[in-house]
CSV table of C-alpha atoms in Angstrom, one decimal:
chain,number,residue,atom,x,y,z
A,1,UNK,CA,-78.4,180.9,27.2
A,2,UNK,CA,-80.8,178.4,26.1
A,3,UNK,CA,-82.7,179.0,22.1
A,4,UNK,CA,-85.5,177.2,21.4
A,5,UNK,CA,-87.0,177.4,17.9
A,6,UNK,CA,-90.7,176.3,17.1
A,7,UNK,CA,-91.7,176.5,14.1
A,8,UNK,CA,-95.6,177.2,14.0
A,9,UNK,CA,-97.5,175.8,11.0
A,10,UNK,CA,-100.8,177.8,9.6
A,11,UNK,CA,-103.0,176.3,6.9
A,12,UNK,CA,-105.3,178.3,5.0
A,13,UNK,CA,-107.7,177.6,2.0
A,14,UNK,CA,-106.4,179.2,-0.6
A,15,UNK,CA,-101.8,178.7,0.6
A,16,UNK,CA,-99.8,177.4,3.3
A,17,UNK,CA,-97.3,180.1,5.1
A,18,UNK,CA,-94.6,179.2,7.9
A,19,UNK,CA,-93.5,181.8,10.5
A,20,UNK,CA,-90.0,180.5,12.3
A,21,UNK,CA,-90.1,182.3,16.2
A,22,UNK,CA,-87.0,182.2,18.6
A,23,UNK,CA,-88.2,182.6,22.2
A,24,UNK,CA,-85.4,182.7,24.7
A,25,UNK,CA,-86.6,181.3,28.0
A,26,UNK,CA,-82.6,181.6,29.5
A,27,UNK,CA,-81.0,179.5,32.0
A,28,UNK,CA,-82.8,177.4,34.1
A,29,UNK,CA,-82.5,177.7,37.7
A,30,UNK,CA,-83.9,175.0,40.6
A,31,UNK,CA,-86.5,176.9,43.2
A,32,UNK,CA,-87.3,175.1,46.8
A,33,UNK,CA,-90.9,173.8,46.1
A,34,UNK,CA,-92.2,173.1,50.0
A,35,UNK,CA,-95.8,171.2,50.6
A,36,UNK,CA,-97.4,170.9,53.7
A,37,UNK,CA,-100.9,170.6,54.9
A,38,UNK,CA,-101.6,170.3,58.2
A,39,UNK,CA,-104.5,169.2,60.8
A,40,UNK,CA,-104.9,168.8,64.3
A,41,UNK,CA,-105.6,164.6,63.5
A,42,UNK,CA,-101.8,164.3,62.3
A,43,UNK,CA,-98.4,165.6,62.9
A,44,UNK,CA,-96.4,167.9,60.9
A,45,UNK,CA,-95.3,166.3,57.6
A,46,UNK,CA,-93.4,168.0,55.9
A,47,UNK,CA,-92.3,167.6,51.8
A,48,UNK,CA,-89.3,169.2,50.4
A,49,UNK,CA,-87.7,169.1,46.7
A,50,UNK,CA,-86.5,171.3,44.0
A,51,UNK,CA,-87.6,172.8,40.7
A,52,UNK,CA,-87.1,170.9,37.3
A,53,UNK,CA,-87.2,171.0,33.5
A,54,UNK,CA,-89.4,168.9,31.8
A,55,UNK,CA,-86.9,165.9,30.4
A,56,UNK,CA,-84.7,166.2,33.4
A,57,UNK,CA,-84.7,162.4,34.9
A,58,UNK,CA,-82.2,163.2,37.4
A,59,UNK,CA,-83.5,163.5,41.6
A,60,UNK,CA,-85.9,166.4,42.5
A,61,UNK,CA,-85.6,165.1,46.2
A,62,UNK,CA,-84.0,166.8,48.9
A,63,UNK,CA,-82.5,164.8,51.7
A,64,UNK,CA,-80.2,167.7,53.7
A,65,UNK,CA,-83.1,170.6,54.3
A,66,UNK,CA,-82.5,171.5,57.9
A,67,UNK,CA,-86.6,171.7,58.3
A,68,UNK,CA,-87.5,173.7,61.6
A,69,UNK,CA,-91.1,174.7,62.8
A,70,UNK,CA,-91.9,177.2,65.4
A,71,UNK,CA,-94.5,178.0,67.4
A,72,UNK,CA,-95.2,181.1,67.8
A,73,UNK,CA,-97.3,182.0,70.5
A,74,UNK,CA,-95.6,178.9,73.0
A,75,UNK,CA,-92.3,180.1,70.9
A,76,UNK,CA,-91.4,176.3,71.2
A,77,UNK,CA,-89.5,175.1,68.0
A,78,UNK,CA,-89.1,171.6,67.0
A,79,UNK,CA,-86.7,170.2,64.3
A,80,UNK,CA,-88.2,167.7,61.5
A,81,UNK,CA,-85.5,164.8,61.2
A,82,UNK,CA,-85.3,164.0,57.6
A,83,UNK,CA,-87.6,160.3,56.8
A,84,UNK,CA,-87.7,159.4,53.4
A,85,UNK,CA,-88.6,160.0,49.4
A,86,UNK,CA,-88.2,164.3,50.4
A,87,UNK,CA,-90.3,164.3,53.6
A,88,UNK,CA,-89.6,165.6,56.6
A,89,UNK,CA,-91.9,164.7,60.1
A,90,UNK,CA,-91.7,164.6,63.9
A,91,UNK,CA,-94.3,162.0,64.7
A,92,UNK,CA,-95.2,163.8,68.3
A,93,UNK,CA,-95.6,167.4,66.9
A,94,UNK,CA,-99.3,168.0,66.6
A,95,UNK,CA,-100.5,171.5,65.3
A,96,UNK,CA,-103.3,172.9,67.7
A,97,UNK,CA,-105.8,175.5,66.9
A,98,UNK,CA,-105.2,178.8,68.4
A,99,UNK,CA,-101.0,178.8,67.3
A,100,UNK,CA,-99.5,180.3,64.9
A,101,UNK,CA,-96.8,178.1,63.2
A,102,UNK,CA,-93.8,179.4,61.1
A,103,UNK,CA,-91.8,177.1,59.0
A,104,UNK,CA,-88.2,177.6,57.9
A,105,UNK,CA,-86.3,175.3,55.4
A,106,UNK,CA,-82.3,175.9,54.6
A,107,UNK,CA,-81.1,174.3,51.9
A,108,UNK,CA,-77.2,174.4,51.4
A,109,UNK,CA,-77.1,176.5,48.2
A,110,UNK,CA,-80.6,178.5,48.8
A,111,UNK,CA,-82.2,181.4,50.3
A,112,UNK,CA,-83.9,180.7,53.6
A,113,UNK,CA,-87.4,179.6,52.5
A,114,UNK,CA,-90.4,180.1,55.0
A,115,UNK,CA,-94.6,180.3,55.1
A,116,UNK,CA,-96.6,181.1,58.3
A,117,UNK,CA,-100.0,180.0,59.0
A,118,UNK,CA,-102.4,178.4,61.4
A,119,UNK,CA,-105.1,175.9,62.4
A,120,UNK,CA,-108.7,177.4,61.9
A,121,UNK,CA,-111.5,176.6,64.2
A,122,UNK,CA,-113.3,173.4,63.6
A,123,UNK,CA,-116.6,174.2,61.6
A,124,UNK,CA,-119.9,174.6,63.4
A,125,UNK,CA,-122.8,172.0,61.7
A,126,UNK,CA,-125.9,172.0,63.7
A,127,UNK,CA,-127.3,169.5,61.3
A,128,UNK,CA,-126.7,167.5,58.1
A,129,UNK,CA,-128.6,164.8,56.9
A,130,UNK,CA,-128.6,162.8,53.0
A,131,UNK,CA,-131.8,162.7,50.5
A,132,UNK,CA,-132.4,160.7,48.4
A,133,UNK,CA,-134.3,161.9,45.2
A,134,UNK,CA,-135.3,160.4,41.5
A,135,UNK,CA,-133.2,162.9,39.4
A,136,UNK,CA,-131.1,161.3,37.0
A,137,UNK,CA,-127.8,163.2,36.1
A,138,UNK,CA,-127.6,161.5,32.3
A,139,UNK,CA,-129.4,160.8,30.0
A,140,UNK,CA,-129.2,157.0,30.1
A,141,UNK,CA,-130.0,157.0,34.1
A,142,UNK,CA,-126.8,155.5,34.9
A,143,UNK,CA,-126.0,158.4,37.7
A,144,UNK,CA,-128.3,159.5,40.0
A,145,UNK,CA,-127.8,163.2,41.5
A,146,UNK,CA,-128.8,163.2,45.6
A,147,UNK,CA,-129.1,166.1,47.9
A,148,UNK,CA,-126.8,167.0,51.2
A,149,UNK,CA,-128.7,169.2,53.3
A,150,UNK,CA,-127.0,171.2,56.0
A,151,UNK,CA,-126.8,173.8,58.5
A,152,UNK,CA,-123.9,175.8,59.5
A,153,UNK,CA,-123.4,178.4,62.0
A,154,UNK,CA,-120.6,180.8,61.1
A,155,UNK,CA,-119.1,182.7,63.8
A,156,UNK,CA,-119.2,186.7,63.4
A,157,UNK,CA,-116.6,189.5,62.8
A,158,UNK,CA,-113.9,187.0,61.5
A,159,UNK,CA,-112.7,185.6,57.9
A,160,UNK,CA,-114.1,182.2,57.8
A,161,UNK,CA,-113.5,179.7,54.7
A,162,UNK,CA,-115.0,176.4,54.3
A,163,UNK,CA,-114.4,173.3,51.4
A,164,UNK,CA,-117.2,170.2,51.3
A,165,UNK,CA,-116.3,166.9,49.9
A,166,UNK,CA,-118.3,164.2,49.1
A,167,UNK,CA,-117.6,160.3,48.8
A,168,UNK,CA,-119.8,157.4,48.1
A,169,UNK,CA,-119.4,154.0,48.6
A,170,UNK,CA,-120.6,149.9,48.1
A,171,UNK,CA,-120.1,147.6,50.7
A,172,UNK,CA,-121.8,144.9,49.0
A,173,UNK,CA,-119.6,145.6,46.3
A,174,UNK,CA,-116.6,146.2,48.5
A,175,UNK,CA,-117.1,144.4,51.7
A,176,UNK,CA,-113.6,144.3,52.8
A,177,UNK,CA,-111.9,147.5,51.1
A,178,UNK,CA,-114.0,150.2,52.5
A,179,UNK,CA,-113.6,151.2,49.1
A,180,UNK,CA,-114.8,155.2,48.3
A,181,UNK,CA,-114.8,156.8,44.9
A,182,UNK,CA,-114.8,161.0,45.0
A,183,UNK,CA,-118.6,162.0,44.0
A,184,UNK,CA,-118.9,165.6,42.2
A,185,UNK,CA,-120.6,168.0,44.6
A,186,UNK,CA,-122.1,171.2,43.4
A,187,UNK,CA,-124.8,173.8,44.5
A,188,UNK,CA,-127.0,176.6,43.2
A,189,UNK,CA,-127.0,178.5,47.3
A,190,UNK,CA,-126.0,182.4,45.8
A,191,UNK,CA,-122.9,182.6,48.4
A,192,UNK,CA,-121.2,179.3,46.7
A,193,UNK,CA,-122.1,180.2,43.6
A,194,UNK,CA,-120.8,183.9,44.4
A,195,UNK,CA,-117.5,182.0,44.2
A,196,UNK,CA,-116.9,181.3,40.4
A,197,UNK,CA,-118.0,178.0,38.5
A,198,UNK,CA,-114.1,176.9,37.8
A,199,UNK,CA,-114.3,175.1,41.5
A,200,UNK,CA,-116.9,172.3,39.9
A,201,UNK,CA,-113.8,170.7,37.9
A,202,UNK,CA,-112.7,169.2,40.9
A,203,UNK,CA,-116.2,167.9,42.0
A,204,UNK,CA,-116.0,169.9,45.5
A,205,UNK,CA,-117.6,173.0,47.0
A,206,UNK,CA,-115.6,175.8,48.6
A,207,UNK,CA,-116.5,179.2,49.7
A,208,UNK,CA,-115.6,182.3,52.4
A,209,UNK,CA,-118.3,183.7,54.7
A,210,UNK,CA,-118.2,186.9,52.8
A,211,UNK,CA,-121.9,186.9,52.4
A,212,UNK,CA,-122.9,184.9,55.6
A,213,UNK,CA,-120.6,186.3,57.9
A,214,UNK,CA,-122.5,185.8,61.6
A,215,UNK,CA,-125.2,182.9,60.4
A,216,UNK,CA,-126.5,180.1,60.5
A,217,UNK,CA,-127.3,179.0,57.1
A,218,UNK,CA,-129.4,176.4,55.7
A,219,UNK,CA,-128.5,175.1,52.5
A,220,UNK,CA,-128.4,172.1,50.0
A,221,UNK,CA,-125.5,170.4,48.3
A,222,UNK,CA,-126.2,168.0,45.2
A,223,UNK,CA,-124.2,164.9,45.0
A,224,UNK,CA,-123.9,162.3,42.8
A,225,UNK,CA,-123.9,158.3,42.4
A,226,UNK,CA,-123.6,155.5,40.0
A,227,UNK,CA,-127.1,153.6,40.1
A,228,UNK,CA,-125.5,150.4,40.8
A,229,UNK,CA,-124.2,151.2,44.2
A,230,UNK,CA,-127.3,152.9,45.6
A,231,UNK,CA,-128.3,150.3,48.3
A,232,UNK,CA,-127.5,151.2,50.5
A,233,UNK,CA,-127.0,154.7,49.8
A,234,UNK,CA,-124.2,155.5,51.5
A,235,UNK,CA,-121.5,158.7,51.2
A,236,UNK,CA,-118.8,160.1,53.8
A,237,UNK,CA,-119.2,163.9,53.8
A,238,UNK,CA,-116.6,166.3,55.0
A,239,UNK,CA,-117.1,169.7,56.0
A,240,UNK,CA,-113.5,171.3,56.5
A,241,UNK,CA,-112.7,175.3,57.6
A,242,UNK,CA,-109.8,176.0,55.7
A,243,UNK,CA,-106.6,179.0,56.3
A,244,UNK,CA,-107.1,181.9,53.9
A,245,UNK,CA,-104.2,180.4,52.6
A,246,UNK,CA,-105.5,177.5,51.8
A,247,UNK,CA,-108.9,179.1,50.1
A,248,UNK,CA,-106.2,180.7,47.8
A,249,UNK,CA,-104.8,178.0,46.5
A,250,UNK,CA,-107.3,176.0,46.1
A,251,UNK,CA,-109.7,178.3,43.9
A,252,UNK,CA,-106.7,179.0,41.5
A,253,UNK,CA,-105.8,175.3,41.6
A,254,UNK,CA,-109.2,174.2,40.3
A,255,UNK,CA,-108.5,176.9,37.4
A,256,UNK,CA,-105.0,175.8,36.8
A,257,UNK,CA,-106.8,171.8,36.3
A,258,UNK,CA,-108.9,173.4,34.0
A,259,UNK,CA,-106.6,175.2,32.0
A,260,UNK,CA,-105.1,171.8,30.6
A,261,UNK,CA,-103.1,173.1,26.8
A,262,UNK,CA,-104.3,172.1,23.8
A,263,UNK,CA,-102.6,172.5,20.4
A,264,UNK,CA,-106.2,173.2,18.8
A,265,UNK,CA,-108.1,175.2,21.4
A,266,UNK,CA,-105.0,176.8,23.5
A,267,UNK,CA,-105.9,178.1,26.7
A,268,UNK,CA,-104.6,180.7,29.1
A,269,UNK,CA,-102.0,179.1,31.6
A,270,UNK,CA,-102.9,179.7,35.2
A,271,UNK,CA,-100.1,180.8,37.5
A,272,UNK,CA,-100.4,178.7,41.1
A,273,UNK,CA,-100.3,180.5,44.1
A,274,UNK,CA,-97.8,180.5,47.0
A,275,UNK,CA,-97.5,181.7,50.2
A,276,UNK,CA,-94.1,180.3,50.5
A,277,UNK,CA,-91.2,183.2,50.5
A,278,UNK,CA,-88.2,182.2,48.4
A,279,UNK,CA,-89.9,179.3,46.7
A,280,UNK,CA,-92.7,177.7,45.9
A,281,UNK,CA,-95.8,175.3,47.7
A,282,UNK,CA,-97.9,175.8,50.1
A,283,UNK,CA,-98.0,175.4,54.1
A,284,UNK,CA,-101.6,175.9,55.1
A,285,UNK,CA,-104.0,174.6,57.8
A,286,UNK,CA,-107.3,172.8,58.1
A,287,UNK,CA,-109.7,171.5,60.1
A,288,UNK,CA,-112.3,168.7,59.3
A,289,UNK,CA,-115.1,167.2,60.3
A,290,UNK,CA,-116.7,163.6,58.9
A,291,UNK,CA,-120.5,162.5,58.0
A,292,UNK,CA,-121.3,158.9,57.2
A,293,UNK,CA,-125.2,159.5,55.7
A,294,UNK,CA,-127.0,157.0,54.2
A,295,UNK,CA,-130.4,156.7,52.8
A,296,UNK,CA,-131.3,153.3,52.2
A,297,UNK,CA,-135.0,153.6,51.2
């Protein structure tokens, strides 16, 4: 068994005091950690390590996972061959929507680790269209903040979840990199906001259909740009329907970002989802589609 001491240090106005704590945190044990996120645009890639302790400089990579994938409506299964740096792929296996797929990793060593989960629908926009406005975002005018307005038709009597992303970019600036830097992305529409605030740390938008389950909504995102690279105005925007999985994760992931510790202002820590079974990650599903809106007057 492992003993760590930290000694914690309180000042106070009038003495000092010391308080010596033993916390025992016992042996450390390696978990399978397994990431995939899949869409119909690219095959099954697959990532596969272990668990470490902070300090430990030795190889988190596994390179003997038999990786297998099934799926489970065609009951077809396909192998991964191992590729490189942890990764596992089968450059022809292409997740479609409709199936159900079921991933199993062995590991000599390990419990069977596995995660199901499937493609959703593509997302319904009937129409989506950039604006340009004079609001600045600071103070000094450096940042202007634009609006996305959209339309999207949910489809009735199902669990639907959706995540917007916005990107701008300066091809006079860039010409030949195609170069796009993330732009924050909020709204004020009550089912978005209905979601929690904590998803605005990472600058993107994601919400269920809980409160527009069956409609077509219209609503209005507000993105931002530098006001350098405003002519053109130019952004990509992607709407993507996410798994329920994926939903999960991400709104406890843009907590856990959040939640960064702090010797003077400590913060809760934020446990991270998984919907893998004998370790840890996360094999989910999405489905995209991509806007290039621009606005140049």
């Amino acid at each position: 068994m492992k003993h760590y001491k930290y000694l914690l240090i309180f000042l106070f106005a009038a003495s000092g005091c010391s308080e010596e704590i033993t916390i025992d945190f016992g042996d450390f044990k390696p978990e399978i950690v397994v990431n995939c996120m899949f869409t119909g645009s690219e095959y099954f890639n697959v990532e596969v390590i272990k668990t470490w302790e902070e300090g430990d400089t030795t190889s988190h990579i596994i390179s003997n996972a038999v990786v297998t994938i099934c799926a489970l409506k065609s009951n077809e299964n396909y192998k991964l061959p191992y590729v490189s740096e942890g990764f596992y792929a089968d450059t022809t296996f292409y997740p479609i929507e409709g199936e159900r797929y079921k991933i199993e990793v062995n590991v000599p060593g390990y419990k069977t680790v596995s995660a199901i989960d499937s493609l959703p629908a593509l997302p319904s926009i009937n129409n989506i269209v950039l604006v340009r406005t004079d609001i600045n975002k600071d103070s000094e005018g450096y940042y202007k903040v634009h609006n996305i307005n959209l339309s999207l038709c949910d489809p009735s009597g199902e669990k639907n979840f959706y995540q917007l992303q916005s990107y701008y970019r300066n091809p006079n600036k860039y010409p030949d990199e195609n170069l796009f830097s993330g732009s924050q992305m909020s709204s004020n529409e009550p089912f978005i906001v209905n979601e929690g605030t904590e998803q605005y740390v990472s600058g993107e938008v994601i919400f269920s259909d809980e409160m527009i389950d069956g409609q077509t909504v219209d609503f209005t995102c507000n993105v931002s740009c530098p006001t350098i690279d405003e002519v053109p105005l130019l952004f990509d925007v992607y709407v993507v329907a996410i798994s329920q999985s994926y939903y999960e994760y991400q709104k406890i992931f843009f907590r856990y970002s959040a939640a960064t510790p702090d010797v003077f202002f400590p913060v809760e820590p934020v446990m991270m989802p998984t919907n893998i079974v004998n370790g840890y990650g996360i094999f989910a599903g999405y489905s995209l589609l991509k806007f290039r809106l621009t606005q140049s007057n």
